[in-house]
Structure formats: structure tokens, C-alpha cells
PDB file of C-alpha atoms and ligand atoms in Angstrom:
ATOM      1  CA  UNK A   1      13.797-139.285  10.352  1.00 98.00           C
ATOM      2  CA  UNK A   2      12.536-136.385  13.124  1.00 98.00           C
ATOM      3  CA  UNK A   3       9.079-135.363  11.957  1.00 98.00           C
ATOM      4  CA  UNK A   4       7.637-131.980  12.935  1.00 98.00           C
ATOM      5  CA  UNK A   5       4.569-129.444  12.428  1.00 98.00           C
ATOM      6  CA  UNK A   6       5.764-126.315  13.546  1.00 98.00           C
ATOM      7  CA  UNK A   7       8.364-123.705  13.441  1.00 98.00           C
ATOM      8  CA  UNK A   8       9.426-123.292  16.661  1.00 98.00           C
ATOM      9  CA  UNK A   9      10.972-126.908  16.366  1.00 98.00           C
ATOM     10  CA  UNK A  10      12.075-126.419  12.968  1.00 98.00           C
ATOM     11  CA  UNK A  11      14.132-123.337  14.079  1.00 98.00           C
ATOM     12  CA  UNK A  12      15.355-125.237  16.741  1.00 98.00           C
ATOM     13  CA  UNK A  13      16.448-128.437  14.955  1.00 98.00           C
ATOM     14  CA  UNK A  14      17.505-126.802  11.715  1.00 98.00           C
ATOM     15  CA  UNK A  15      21.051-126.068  13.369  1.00 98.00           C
ATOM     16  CA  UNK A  16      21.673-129.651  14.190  1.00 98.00           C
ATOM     17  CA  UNK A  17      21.012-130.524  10.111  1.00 98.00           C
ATOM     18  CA  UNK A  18      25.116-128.628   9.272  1.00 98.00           C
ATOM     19  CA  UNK A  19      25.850-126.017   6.934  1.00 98.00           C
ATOM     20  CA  UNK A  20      24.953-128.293   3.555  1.00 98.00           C
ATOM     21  CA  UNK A  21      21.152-129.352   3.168  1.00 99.00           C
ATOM     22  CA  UNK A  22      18.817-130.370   0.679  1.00 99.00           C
ATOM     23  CA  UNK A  23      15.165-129.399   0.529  1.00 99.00           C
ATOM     24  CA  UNK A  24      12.492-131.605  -1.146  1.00 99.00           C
ATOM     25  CA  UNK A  25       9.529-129.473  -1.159  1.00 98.00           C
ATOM     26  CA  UNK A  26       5.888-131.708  -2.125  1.00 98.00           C
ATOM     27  CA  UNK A  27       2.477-131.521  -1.313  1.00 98.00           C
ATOM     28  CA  UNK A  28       2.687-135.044  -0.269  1.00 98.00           C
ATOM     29  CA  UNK A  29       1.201-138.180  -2.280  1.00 97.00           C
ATOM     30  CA  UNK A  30       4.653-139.182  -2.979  1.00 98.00           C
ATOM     31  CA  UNK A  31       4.975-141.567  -6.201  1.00 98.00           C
ATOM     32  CA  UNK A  32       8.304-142.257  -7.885  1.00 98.00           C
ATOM     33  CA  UNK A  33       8.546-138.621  -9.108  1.00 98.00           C
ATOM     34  CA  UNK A  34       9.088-137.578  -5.883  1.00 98.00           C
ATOM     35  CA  UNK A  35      11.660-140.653  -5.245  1.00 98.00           C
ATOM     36  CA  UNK A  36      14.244-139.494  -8.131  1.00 98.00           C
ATOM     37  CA  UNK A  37      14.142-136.423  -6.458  1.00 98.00           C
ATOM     38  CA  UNK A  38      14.714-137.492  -2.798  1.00 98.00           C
ATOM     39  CA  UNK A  39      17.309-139.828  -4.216  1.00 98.00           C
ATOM     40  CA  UNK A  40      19.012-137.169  -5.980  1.00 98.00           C
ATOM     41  CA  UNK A  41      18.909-134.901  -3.099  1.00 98.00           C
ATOM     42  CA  UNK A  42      20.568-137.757  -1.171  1.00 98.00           C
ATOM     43  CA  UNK A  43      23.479-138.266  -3.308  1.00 98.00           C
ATOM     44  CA  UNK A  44      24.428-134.480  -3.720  1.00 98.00           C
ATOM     45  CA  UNK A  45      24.157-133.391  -0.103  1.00 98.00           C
ATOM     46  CA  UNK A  46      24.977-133.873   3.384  1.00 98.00           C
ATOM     47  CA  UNK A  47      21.595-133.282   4.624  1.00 98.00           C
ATOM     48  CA  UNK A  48      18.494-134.008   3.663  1.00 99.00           C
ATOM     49  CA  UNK A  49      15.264-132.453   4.292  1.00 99.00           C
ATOM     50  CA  UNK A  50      11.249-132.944   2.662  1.00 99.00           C
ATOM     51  CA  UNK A  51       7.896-130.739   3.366  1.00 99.00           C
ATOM     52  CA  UNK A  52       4.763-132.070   2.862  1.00 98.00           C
ATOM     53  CA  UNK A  53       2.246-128.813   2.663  1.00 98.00           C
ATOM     54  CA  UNK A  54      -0.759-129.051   0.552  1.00 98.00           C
ATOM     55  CA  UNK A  55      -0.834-125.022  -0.147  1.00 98.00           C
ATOM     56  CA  UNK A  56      -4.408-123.791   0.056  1.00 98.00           C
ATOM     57  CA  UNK A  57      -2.579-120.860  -1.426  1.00 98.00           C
ATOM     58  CA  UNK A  58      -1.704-122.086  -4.781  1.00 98.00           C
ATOM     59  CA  UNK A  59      -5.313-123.541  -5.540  1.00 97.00           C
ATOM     60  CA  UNK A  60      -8.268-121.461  -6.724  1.00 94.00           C
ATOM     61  CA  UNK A  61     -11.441-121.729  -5.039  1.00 92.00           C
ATOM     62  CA  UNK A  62     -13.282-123.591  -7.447  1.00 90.00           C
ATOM     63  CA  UNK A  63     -10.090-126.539  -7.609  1.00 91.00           C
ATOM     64  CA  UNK A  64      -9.342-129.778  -5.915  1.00 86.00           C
ATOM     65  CA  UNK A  65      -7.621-128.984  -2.661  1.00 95.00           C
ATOM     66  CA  UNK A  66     -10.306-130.568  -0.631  1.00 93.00           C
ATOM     67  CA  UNK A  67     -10.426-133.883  -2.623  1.00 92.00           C
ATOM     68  CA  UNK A  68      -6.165-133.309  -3.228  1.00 95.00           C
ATOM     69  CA  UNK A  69      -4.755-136.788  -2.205  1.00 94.00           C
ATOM     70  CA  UNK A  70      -2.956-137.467   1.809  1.00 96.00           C
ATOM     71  CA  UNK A  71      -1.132-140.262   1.570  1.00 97.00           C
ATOM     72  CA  UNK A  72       0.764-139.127   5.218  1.00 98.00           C
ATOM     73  CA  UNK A  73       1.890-142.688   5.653  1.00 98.00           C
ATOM     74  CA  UNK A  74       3.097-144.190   3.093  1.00 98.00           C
ATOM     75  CA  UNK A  75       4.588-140.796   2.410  1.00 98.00           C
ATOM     76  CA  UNK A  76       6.792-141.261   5.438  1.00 98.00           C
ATOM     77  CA  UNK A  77       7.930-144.740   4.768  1.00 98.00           C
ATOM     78  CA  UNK A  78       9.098-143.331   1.527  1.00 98.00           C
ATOM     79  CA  UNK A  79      10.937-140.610   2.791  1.00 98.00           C
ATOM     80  CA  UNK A  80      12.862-142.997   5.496  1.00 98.00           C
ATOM     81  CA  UNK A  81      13.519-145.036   2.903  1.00 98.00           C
ATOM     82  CA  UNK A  82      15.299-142.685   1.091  1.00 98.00           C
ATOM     83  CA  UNK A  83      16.869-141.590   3.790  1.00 98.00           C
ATOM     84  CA  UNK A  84      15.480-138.186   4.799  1.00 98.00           C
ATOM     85  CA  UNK A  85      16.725-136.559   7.951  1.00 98.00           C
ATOM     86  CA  UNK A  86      14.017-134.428   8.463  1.00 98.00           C
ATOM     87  CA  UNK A  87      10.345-133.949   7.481  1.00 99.00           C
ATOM     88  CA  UNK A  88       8.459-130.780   8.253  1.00 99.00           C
ATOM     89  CA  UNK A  89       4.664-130.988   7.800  1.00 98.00           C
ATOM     90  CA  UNK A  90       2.829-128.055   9.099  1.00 98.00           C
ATOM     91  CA  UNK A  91      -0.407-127.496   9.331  1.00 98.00           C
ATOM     92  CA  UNK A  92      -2.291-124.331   7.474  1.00 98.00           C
ATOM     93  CA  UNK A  93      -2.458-122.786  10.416  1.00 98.00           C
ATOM     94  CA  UNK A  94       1.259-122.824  10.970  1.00 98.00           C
ATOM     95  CA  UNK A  95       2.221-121.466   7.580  1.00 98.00           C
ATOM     96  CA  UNK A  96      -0.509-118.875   7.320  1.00 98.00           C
ATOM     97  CA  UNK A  97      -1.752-117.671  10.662  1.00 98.00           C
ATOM     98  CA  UNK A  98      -4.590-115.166  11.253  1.00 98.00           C
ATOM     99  CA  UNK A  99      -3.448-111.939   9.596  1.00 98.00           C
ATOM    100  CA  UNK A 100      -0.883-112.941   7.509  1.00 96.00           C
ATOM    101  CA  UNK A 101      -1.557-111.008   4.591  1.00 97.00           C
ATOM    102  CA  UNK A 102       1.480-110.241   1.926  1.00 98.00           C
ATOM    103  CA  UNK A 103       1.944-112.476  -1.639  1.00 98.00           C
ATOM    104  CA  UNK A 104       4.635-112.817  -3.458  1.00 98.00           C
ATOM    105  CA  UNK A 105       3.952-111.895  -6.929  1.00 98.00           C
ATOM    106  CA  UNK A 106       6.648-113.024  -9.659  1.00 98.00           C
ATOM    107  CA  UNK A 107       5.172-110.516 -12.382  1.00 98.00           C
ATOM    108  CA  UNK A 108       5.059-111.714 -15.834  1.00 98.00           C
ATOM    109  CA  UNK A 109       6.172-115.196 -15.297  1.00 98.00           C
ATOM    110  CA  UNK A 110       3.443-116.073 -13.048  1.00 98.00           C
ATOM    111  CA  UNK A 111       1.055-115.116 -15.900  1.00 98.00           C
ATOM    112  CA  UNK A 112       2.165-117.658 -18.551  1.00 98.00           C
ATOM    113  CA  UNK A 113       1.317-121.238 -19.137  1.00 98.00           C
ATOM    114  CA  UNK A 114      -0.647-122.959 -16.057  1.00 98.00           C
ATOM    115  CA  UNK A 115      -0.655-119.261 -15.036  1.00 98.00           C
ATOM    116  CA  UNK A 116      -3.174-117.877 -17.539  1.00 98.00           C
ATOM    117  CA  UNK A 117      -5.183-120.866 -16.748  1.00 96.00           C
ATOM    118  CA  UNK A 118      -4.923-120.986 -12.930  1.00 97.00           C
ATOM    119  CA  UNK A 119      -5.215-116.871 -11.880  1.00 97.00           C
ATOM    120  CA  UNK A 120      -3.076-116.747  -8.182  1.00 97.00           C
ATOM    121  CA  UNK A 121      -1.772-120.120  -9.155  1.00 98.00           C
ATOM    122  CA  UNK A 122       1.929-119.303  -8.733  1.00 98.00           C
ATOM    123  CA  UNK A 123       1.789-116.331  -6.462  1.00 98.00           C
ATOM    124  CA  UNK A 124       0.478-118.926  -3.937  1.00 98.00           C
ATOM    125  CA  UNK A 125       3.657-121.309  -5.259  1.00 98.00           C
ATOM    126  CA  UNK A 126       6.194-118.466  -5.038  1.00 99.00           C
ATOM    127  CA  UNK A 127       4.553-117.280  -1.566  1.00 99.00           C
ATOM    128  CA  UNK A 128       4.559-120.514   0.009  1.00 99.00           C
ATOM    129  CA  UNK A 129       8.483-121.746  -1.507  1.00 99.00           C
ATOM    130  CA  UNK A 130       9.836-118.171  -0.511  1.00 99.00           C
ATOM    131  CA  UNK A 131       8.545-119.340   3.210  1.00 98.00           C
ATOM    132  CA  UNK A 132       9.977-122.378   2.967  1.00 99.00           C
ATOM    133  CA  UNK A 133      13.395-121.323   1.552  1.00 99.00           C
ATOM    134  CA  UNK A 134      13.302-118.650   4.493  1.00 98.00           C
ATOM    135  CA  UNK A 135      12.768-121.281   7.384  1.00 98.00           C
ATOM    136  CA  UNK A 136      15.098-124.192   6.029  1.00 98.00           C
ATOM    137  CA  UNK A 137      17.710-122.399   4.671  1.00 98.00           C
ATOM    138  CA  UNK A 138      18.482-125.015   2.126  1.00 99.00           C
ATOM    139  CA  UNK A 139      22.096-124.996   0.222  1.00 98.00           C
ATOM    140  CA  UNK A 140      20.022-126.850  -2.461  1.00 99.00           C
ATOM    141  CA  UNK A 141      16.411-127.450  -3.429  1.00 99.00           C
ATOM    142  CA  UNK A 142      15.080-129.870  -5.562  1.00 99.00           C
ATOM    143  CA  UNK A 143      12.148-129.880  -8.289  1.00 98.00           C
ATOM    144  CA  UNK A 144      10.704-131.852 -11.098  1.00 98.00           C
ATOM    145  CA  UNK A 145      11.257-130.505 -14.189  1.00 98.00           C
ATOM    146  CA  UNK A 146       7.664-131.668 -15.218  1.00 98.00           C
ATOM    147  CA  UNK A 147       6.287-128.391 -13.268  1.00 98.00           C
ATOM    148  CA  UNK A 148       7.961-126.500 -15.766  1.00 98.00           C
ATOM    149  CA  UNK A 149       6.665-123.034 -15.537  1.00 98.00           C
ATOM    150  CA  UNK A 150       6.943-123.885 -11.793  1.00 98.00           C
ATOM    151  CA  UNK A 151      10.368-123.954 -12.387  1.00 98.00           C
ATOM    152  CA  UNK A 152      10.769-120.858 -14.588  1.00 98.00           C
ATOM    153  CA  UNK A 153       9.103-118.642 -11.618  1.00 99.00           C
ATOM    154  CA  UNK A 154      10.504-120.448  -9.086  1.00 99.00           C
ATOM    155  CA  UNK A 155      14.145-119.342 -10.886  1.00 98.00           C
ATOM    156  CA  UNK A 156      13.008-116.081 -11.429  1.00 98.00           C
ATOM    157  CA  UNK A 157      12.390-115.465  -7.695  1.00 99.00           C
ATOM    158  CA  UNK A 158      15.241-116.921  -6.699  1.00 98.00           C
ATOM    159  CA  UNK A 159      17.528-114.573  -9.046  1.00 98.00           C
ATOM    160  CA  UNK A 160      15.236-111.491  -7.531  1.00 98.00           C
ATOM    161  CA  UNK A 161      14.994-112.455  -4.215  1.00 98.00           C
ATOM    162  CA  UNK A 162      18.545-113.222  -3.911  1.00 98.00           C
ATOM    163  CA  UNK A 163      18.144-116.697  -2.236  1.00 98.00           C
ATOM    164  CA  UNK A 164      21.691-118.151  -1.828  1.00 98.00           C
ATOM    165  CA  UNK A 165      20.720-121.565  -3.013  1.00 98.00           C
ATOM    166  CA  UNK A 166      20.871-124.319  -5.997  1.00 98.00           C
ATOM    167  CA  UNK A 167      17.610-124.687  -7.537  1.00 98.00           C
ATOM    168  CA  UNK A 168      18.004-128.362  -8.975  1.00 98.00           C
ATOM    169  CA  UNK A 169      15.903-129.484 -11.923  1.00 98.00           C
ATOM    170  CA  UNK A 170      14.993-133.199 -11.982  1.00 98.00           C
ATOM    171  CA  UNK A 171      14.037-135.233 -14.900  1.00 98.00           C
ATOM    172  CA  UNK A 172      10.318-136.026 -15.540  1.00 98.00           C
ATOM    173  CA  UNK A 173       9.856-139.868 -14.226  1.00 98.00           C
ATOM    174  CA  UNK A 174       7.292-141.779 -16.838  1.00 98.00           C
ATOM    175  CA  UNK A 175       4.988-144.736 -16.530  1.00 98.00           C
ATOM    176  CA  UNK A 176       6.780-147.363 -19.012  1.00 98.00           C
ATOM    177  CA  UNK A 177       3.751-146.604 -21.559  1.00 97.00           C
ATOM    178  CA  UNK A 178       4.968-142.723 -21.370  1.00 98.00           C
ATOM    179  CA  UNK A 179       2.499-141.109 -18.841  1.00 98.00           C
ATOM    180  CA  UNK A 180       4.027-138.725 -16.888  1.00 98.00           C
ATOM    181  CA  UNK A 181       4.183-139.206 -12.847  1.00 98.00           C
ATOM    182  CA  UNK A 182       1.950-137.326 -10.890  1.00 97.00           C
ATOM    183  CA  UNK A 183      -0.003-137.507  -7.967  1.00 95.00           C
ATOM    184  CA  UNK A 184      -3.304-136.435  -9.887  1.00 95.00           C
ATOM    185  CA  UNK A 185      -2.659-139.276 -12.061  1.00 97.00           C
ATOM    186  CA  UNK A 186      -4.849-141.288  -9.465  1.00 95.00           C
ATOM    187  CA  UNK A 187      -7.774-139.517 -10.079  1.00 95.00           C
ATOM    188  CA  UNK A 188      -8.274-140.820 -13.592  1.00 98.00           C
ATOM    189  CA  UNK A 189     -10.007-144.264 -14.119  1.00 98.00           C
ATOM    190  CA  UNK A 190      -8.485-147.227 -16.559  1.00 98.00           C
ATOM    191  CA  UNK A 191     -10.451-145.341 -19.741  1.00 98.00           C
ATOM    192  CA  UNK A 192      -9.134-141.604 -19.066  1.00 98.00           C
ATOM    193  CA  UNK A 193      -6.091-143.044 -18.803  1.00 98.00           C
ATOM    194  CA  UNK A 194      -5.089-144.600 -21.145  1.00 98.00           C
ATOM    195  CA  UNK A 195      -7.047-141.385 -23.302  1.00 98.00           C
ATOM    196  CA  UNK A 196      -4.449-139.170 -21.140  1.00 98.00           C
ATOM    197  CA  UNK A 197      -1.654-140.898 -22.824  1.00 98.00           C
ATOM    198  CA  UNK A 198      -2.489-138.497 -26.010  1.00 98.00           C
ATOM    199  CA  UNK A 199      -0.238-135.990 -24.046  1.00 98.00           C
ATOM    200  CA  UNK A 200       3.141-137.570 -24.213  1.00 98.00           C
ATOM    201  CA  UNK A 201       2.155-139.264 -27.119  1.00 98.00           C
ATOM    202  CA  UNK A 202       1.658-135.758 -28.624  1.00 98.00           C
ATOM    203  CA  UNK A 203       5.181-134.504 -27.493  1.00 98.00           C
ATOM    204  CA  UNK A 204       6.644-137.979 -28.790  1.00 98.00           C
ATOM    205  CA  UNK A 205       5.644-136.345 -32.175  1.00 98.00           C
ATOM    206  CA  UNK A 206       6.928-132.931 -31.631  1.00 98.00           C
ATOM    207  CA  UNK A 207      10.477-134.535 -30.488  1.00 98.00           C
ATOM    208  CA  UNK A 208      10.349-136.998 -33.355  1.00 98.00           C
ATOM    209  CA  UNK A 209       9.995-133.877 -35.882  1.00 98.00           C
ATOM    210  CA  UNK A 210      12.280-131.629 -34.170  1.00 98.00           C
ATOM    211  CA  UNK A 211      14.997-134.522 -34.308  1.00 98.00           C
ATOM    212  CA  UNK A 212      14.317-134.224 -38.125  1.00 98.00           C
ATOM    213  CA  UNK A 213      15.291-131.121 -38.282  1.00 98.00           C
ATOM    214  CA  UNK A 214      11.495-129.177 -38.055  1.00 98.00           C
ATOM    215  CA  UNK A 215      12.129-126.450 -36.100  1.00 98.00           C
ATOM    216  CA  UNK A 216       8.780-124.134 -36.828  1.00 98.00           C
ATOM    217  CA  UNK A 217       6.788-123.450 -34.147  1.00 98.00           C
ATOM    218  CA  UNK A 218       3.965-123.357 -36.626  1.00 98.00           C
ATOM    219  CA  UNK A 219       4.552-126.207 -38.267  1.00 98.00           C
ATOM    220  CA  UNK A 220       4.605-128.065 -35.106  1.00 98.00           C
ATOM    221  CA  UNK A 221       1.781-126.508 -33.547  1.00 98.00           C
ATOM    222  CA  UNK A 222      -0.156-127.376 -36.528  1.00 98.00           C
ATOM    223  CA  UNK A 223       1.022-131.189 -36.728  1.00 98.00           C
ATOM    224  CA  UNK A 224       0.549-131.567 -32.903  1.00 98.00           C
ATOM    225  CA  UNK A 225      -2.938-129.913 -33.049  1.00 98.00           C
ATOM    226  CA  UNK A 226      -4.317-132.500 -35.648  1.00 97.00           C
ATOM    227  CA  UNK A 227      -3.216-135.013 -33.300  1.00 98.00           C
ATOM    228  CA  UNK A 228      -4.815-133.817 -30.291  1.00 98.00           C
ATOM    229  CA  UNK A 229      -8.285-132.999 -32.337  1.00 96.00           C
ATOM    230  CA  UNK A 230      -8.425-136.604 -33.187  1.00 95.00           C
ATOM    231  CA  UNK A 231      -9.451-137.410 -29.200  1.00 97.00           C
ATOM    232  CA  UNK A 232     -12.053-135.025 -28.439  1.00 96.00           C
ATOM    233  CA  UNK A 233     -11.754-136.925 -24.366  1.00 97.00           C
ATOM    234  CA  UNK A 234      -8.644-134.583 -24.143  1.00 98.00           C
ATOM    235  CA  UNK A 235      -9.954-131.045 -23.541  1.00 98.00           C
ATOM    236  CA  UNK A 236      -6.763-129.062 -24.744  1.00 98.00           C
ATOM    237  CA  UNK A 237      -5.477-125.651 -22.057  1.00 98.00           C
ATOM    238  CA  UNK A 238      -2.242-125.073 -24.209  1.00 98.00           C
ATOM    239  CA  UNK A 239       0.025-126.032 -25.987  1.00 98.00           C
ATOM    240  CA  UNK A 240       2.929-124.075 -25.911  1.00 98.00           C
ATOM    241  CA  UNK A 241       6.646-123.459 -27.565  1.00 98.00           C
ATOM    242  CA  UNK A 242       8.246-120.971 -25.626  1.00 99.00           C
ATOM    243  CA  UNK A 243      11.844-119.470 -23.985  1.00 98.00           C
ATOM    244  CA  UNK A 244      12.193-122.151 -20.667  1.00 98.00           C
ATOM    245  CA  UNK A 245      12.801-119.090 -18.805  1.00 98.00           C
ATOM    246  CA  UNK A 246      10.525-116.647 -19.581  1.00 98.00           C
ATOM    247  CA  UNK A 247       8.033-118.805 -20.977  1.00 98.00           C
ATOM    248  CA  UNK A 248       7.802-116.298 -23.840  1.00 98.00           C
ATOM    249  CA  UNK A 249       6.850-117.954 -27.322  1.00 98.00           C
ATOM    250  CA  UNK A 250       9.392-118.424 -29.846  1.00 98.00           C
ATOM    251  CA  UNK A 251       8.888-118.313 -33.668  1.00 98.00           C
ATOM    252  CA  UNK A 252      10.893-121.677 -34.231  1.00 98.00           C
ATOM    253  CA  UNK A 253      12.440-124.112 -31.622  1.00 98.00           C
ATOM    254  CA  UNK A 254      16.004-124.352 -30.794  1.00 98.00           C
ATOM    255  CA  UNK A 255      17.895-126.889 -28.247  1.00 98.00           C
ATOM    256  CA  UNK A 256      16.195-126.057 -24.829  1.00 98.00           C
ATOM    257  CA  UNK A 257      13.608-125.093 -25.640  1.00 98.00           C
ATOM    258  CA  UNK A 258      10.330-125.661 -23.431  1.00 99.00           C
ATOM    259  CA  UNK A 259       7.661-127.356 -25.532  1.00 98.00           C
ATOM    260  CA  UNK A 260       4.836-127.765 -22.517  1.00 98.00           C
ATOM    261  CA  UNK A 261       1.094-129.280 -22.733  1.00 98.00           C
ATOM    262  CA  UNK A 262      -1.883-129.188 -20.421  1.00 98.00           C
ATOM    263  CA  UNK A 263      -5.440-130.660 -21.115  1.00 98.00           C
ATOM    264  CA  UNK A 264      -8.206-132.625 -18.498  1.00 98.00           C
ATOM    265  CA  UNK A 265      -9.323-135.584 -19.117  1.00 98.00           C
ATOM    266  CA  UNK A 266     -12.454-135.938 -17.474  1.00 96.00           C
ATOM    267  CA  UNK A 267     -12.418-133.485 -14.155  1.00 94.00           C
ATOM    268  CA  UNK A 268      -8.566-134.285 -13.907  1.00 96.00           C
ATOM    269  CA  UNK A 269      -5.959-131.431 -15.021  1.00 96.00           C
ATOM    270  CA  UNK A 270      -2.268-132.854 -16.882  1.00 98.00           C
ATOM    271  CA  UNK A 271       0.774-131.374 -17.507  1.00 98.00           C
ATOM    272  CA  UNK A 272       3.606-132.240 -19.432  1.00 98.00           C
ATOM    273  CA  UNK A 273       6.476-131.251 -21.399  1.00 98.00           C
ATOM    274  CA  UNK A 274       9.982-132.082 -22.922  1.00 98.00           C
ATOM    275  CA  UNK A 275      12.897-129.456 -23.425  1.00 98.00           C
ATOM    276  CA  UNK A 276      13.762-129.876 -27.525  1.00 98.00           C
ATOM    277  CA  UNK A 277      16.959-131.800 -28.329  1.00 98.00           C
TER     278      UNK A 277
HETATM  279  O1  LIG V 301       5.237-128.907  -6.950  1.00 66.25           O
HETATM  280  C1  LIG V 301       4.630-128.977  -5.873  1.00 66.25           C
HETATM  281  O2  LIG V 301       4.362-130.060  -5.335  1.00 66.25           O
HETATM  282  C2  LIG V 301       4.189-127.687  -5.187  1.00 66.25           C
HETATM  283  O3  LIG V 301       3.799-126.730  -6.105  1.00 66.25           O
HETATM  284  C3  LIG V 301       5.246-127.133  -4.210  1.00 66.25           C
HETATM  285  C4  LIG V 301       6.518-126.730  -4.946  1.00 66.25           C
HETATM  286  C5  LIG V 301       5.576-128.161  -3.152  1.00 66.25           C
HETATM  287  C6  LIG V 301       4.713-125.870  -3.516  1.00 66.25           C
HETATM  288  O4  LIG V 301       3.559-126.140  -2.793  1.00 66.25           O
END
């Protein structure tokens, strides 16, 4: 795997990579989330090729980029082992140098969801994924459909931007007792954890009820929100039934979908979600 921090030798080596690559775009701290998606990437292209960026861009000032975990190592023996050709890691600097001043703003979609609760959130996604799209040139770019509303402006920029690429949703990967992956999860201690475990738990329900045939957003909400009330540990942000692409509510659930959760536990931020059957 050729490592590299700056553009002048990505432009140079992304030639040698052939017409057909994948991009794995993270923020490093790679657990087995990241893994399905390598693997995946792997299997459906030629090429394959990972970032590790933690964006200052996409976190507010009063959130955890500072304390965000760097895992740079064992990040890259993951990545070899799954058989990455290339892995650009740039520095802030690199992506954002003095004077670099435009945003990319994905109106409407960047508002909803982890959007109303993070202001800038996913104009500093969009901004920084545009960039990357821009010097890779991926055929195909892979993402976990955990970061749902991720995904949703992610898709909407790439239908408005006209980026000639696959945008690849990946299954959510789960601890066996249902916690979704994710690299905050190491942040929480034994106790919030196993309080944090209220969020799939909760969505269990929901896809329990719709698979009986509930389909009323209301009815749900009010079912899941007795649930959640019972663990006052879980701080609710939203809980939320709503058009996967638009992230619009809907009045009653249908197959697809997005019903999507966030809450902290202690000082640690969750999110998680399931697309109804
Ligand atoms: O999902 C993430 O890890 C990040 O938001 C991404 C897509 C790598 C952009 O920084």
C-alpha cells in the first residue's frame, strides 16, 4: 500500500491506480465498520483507495475534534490487510490552505436530522467529500449506511454536482449484543454502554411493530418514546421517520423508509437507524 500526505503525489500516482477505483473515505479509527466497507470496495473494483482526514470542517467548535480518536497505525495494518492500494492522509493544512474560503452548502438536506443538531455539520461533510471526489476521481465510493443523513446529502450532491460516480451504501456492522459500530463507541465506559444499547434496542421495537403491520408514524413514535423515557442516561436528539432521501417526515412508514435515532450517553453522541422492511 503507497501512503501519502499531499496532492502533488496524489495527482501524480492517481494515473498509475487505472480507469476503475474505489474510494473509502474515513476519519480514521478504523473498527469493523470500516472493514465491510474496504472489503466490499475490494470485491467490486479494480482499485482500491482509503483517506484518513479528520475534517476540522465538519465539527463545531464546541465538539470533539481535539479528543477525536488517531489510531494511524493500526489503521494502516487494516487497510493492507484488506488490501488497499493506496492511502491518502493529508494533513489540514493540505486540504484547507490559508485562504481557502468557499463551502459547499447542500440546502435543505444539510438541515435535517444530525443537521439541526450539528449547525455546519454537513456543509463541512459535503465540502470536504466534494474535494475528495475531485482529487481521486473514484468510479465508486463507499459509505456506511449508519451515517444516514450523511448519505442522503452526500446523494444529493452527487445528483447536483454531477459527479460521475457510484455512491455505494454499506450495511450497518453491529456488536453481537446490537450496538452499532463506531469509532465514538470507545469513548463510553462499561455502564454507558451497555445504557447506549437503548438505541438499537429502541429500533428493534420499531422493526418488530412495523413487521406487524404498524405503519403510523405516530403510533410508533409514541411506543418508541415510552421506551426511551424509561432510561433517563439516554439524553434523546431525535427520533425521526422520514423519506431516506430527503429526510422529510412521513405520516406512516412504508418499505425504505429511514427510521434514524440520535441521543448521548454521557458526553458521547450515537447514531443509529434501520430502513423499514
Ligand atoms: O463518515 C465519515 O467518517 C466522515 O464524515 C467522512 C465521510 C469521511 C467525511 O469526513
Amino acid at each position: 500500500m503507497q501512503i501519502i500526505h499531499t496532492i502533488a503525489e496524489l495527482r501524480h500516482i492517481r494515473p498509475t491506480l487505472g480507469p476503475e477505483l474505489a474510494l473509502v473515505p474515513t476519519m480514521g479509527a478504523l473498527h469493523e465498520g470500516h472493514r465491510s466497507l474496504l472489503h466490499r470496495a475490494r470485491k467490486e473494483c479494480a482499485a482500491v483507495a482509503a483517506t484518513i482526514f479528520v475534517n476540522p470542517l465538519q465539527f463545531a467548535p464546541t465538539e470533539d475534534l481535539a479528543r477525536y480518536p488517531r489510531t494511524f497505525e493500526a489503521d494502516c495494518y487494516m487497510l493492507e490487510a484488506e488490501g488497499v492500494d493506496l492511502l491518502f492522509a493529508p494533513t489540514p493544512a493540505e486540504m484547507y490552505p490559508a485562504g481557502n474560503t468557499t463551502i459547499l452548502h447542500v440546502r435543505e438536506v444539510e438541515d435535517r436530522l444530525d443537521g439541526a443538531s450539528r449547525p455546519g455539520h454537513f456543509a463541512g461533510v459535503a465540502t470536504v467529500v466534494a474535494k475528495l471526489f475531485n482529487l481521486i476521481a473514484p468510479t465508486h465510493a463507499f459509505f456506511g449506511q449508519k451515517d444516514a443523513a450523511q448519505l442522503a446529502v452526500l446523494r444529493q450532491m452527487v445528483r447536483d454536482l454531477n459527479f460521475n460516480l457510484e455512491l455505494i451504501a454499506c450495511p450497518t456492522i453491529r456488536d453481537p449484543d446490537g450496538l452499532a459500530l463506531s469509532s465514538r463507541n470507545r469513548y463510553l465506559t462499561l455502564e454507558e454502554r451497555s445504557h447506549a444499547l437503548l438505541l438499537s434496542r429502541t429500533l428493534r421495537h420499531i422493526e418488530a411493530r412495523l413487521d406487524e403491520g404498524v405503519r403510523s408514524s405516530g403510533v410508533l413514535f409514541a411506543e418508541a418514546h415510552e421506551l426511551l423515557k424509561a432510561d433517563p442516561t439516554v439524553t434523546l436528539d431525535y427520533l425521526a421517520i422520514v423519506d431516506p432521501d430527503t429526510l422529510v417526515p412521513v405520516a406512516s412508514a412504508t418499505p425504505g423508509t429511514l427510521i434514524a435515532i440520535a441521543a448521548s450517553v454521557g458526553t458521547t453522541r450515537l447514531i443509529d437507524n434501520l430502513l423499514a422492511p
